[in-house]
PDB file of C-alpha atoms in Angstrom:
ATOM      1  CA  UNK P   1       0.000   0.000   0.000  1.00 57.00           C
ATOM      2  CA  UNK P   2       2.393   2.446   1.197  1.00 74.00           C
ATOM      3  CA  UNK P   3       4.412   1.616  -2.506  1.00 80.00           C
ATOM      4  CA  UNK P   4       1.594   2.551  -4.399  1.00 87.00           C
ATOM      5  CA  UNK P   5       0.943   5.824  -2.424  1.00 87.00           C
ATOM      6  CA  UNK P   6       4.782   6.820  -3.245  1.00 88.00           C
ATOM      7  CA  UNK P   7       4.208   6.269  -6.850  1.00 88.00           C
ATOM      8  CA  UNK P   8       0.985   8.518  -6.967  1.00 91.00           C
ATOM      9  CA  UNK P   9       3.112  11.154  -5.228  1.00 91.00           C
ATOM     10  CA  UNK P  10       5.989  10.832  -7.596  1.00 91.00           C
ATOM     11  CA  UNK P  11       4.195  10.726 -10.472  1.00 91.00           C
ATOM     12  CA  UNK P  12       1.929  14.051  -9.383  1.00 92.00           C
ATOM     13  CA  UNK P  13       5.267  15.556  -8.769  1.00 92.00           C
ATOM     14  CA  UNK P  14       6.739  14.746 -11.934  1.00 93.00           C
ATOM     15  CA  UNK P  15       3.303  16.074 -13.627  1.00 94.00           C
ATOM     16  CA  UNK P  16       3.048  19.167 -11.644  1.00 94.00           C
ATOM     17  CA  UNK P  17       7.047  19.798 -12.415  1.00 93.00           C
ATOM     18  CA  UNK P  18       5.774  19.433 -16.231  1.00 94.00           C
ATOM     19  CA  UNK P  19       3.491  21.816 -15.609  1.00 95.00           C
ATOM     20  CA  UNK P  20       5.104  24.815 -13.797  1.00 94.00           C
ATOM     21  CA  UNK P  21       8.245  24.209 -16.548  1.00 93.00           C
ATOM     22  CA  UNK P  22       5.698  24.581 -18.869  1.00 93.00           C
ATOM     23  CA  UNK P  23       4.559  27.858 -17.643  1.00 94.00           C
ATOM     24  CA  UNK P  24       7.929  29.135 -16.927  1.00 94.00           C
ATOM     25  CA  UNK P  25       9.026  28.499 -20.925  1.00 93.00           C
ATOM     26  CA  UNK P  26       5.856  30.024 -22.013  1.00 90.00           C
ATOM     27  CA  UNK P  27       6.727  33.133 -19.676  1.00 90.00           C
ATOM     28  CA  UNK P  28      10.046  33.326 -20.357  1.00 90.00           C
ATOM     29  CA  UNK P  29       9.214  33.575 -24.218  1.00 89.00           C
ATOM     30  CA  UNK P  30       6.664  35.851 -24.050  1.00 85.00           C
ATOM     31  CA  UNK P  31       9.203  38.022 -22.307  1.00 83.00           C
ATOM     32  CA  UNK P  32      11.796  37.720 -25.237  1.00 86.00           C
ATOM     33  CA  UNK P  33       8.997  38.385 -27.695  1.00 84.00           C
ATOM     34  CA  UNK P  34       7.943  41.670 -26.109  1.00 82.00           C
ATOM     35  CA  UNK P  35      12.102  42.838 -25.314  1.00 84.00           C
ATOM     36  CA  UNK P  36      12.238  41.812 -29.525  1.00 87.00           C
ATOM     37  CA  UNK P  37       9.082  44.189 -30.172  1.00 83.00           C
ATOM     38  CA  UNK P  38      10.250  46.894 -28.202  1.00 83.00           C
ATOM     39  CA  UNK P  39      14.009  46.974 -29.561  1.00 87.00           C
ATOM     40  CA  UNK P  40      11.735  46.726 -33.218  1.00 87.00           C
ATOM     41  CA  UNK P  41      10.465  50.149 -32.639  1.00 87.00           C
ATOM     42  CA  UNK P  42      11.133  52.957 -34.923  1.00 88.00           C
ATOM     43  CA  UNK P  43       9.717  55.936 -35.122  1.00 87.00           C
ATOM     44  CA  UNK P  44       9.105  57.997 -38.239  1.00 88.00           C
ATOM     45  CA  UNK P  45       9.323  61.913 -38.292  1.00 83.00           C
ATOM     46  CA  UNK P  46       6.361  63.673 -38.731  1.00 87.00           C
ATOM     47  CA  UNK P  47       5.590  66.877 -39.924  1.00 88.00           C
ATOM     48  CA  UNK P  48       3.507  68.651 -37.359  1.00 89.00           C
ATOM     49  CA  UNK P  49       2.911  71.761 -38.959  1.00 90.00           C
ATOM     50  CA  UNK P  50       0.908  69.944 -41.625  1.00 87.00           C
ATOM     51  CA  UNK P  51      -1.053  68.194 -39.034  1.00 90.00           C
ATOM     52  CA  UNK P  52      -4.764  69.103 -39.466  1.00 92.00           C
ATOM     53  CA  UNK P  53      -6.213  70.939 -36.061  1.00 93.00           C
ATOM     54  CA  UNK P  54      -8.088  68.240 -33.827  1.00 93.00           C
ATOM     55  CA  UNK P  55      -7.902  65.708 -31.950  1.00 94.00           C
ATOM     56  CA  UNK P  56      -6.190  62.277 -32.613  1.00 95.00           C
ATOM     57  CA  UNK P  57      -6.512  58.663 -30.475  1.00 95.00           C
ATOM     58  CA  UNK P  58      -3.699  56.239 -31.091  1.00 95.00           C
ATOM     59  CA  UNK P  59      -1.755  53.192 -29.185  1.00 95.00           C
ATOM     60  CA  UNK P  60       0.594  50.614 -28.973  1.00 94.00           C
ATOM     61  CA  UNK P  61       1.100  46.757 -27.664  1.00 93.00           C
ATOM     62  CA  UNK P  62       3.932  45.131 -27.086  1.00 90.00           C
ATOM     63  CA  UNK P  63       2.168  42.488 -24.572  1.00 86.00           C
ATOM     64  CA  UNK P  64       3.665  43.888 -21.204  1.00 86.00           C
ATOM     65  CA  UNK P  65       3.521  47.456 -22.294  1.00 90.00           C
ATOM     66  CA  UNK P  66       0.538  49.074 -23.530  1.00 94.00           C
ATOM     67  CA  UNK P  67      -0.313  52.601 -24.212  1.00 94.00           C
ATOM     68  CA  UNK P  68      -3.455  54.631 -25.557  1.00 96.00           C
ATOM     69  CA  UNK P  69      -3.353  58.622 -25.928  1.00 96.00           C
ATOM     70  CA  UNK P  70      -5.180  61.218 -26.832  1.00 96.00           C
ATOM     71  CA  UNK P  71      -3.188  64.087 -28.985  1.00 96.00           C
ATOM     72  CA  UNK P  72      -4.623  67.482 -29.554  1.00 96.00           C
ATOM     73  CA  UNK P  73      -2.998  69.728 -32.473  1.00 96.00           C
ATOM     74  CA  UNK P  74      -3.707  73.169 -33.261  1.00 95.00           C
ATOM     75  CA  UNK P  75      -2.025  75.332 -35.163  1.00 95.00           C
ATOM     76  CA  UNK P  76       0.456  72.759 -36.577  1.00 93.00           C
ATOM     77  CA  UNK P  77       1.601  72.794 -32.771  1.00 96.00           C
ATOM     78  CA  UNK P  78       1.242  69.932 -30.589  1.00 96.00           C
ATOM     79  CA  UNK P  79      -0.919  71.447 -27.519  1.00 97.00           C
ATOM     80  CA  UNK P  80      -1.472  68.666 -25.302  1.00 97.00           C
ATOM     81  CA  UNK P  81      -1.200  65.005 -25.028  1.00 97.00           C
ATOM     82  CA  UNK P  82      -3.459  62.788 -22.421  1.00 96.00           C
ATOM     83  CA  UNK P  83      -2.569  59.063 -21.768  1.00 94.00           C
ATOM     84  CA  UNK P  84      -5.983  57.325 -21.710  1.00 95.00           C
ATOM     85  CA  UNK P  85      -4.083  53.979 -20.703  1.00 94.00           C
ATOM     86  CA  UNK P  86      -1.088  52.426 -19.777  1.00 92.00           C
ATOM     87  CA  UNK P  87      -0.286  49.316 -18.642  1.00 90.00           C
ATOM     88  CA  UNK P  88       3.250  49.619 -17.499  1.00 81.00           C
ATOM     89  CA  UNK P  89       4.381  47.354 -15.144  1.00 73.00           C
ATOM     90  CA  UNK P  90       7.163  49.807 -13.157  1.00 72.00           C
ATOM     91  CA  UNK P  91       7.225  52.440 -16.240  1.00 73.00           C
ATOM     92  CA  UNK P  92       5.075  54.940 -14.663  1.00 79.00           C
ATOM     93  CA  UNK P  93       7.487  57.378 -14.539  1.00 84.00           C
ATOM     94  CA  UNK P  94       7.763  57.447 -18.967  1.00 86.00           C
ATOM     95  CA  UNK P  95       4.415  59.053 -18.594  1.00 89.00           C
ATOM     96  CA  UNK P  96       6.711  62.367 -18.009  1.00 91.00           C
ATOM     97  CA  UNK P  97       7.696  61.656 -21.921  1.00 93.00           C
ATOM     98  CA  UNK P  98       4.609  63.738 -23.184  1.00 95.00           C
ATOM     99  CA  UNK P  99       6.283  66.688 -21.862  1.00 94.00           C
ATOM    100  CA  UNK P 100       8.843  66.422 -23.661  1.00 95.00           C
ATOM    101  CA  UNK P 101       7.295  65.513 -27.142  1.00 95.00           C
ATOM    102  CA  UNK P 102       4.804  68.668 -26.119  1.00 96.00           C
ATOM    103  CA  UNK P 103       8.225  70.682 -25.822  1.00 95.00           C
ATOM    104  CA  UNK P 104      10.306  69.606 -28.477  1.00 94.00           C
ATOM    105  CA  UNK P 105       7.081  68.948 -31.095  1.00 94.00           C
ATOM    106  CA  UNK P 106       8.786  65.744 -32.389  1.00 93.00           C
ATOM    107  CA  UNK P 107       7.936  62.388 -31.103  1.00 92.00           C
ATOM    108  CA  UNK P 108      11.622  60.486 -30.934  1.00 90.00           C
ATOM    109  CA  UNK P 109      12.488  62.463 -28.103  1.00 92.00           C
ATOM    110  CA  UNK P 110      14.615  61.421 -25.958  1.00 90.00           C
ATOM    111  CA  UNK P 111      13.298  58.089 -23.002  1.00 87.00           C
ATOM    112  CA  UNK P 112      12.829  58.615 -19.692  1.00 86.00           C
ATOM    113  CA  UNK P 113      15.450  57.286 -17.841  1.00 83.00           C
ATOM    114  CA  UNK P 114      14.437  53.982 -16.070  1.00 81.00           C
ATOM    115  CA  UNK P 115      11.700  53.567 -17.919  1.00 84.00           C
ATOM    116  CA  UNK P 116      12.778  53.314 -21.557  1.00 87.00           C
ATOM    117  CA  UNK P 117      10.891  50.380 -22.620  1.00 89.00           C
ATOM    118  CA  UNK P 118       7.533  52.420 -21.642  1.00 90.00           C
ATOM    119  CA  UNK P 119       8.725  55.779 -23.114  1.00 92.00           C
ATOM    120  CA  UNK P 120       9.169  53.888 -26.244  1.00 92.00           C
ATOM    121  CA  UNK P 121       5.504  52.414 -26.326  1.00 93.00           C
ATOM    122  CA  UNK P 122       4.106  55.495 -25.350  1.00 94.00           C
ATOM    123  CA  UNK P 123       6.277  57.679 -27.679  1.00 94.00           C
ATOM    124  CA  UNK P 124       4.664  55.221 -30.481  1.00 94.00           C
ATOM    125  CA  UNK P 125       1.064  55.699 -29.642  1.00 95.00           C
ATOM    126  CA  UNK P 126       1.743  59.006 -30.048  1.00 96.00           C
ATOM    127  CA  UNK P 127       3.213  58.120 -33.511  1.00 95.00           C
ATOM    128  CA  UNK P 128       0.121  55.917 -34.134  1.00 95.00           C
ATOM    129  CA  UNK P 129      -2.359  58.773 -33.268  1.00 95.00           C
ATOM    130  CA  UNK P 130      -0.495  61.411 -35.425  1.00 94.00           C
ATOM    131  CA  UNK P 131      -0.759  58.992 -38.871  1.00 91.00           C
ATOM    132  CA  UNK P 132      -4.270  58.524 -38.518  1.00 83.00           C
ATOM    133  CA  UNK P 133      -7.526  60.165 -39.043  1.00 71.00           C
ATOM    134  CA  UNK P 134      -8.550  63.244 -35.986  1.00 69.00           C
ATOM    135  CA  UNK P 135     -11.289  61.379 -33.674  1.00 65.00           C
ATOM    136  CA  UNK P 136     -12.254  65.279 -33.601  1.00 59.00           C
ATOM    137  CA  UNK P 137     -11.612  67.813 -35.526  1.00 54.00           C
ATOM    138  CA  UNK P 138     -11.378  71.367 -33.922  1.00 50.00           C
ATOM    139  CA  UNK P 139     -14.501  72.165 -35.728  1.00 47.00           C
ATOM    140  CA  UNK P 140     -16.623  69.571 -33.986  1.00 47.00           C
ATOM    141  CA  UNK P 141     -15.455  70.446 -30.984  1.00 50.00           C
ATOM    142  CA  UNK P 142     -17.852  72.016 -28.510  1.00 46.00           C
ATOM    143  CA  UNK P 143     -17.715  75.740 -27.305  1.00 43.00           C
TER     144      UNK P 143
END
């Protein structure tokens, strides 16, 4: 009896180790695939001053890191930025990036150190927004 007891707990062990290995592969490339997206980023120029007035809602995934702003542009200026989301893990602090893509009026500015990996994703929603259609344009906003 007590034979058959130690096999039943050696072979849930041995499953259980399967398991959590599993897991831990799984993890551990999911990690490499979002380090791989995030050294993938580029970031195109764009020309602001062309940039029709309004307001523009963009984001970016790279699993871990995810970002969703809102840009407002008048005047071929830049004017504000909001970050509707951001799922950051311990990049809260790239949040301060906006400032300096409000500043500069170019979005590869430079990252916030310590939290590069989130100033990237965020820098590229802001990209993302930019290149796409105005959500609202300053004509439909309200008074």
């Amino acid at each position: 009896m007590k034979s058959s007891r130690k096999k039943i707990i050696a072979a849930a062990a041995s499953i259980i180790s399967i398991i959590a290995l599993t897991v831990l592969v799984i993890y551990l490339k999911s990690v490499a695939d979002y380090k791989k997206a995030v050294k993938q980023t580029s970031f195109n120029e764009i020309d602001i001053s062309g940039t029709p007035d309004g307001i523009y809602t963009g984001e970016y995934d790279v699993n871990f890191i995810y970002a969703k702003v809102e840009v407002a542009v008048k005047n071929g200026r830049i004017t504000d930025i909001k970050i509707l989301e951001h799922k950051n893990g311990r990049g809260g602090p790239a949040e301060a990036v906006i400032n300096k893509i409000i500043e500069e009026q170019k979005i590869d500015v430079d990252a916030v150190s310590g939290a590069t990996n989130s100033s990237a994703v965020i820098k590229k929603a802001v990209e993302n927004a930019l290149t796409e259609q105005p959500a609202q344009s300053e004509s439909q906003k309200p008074d």
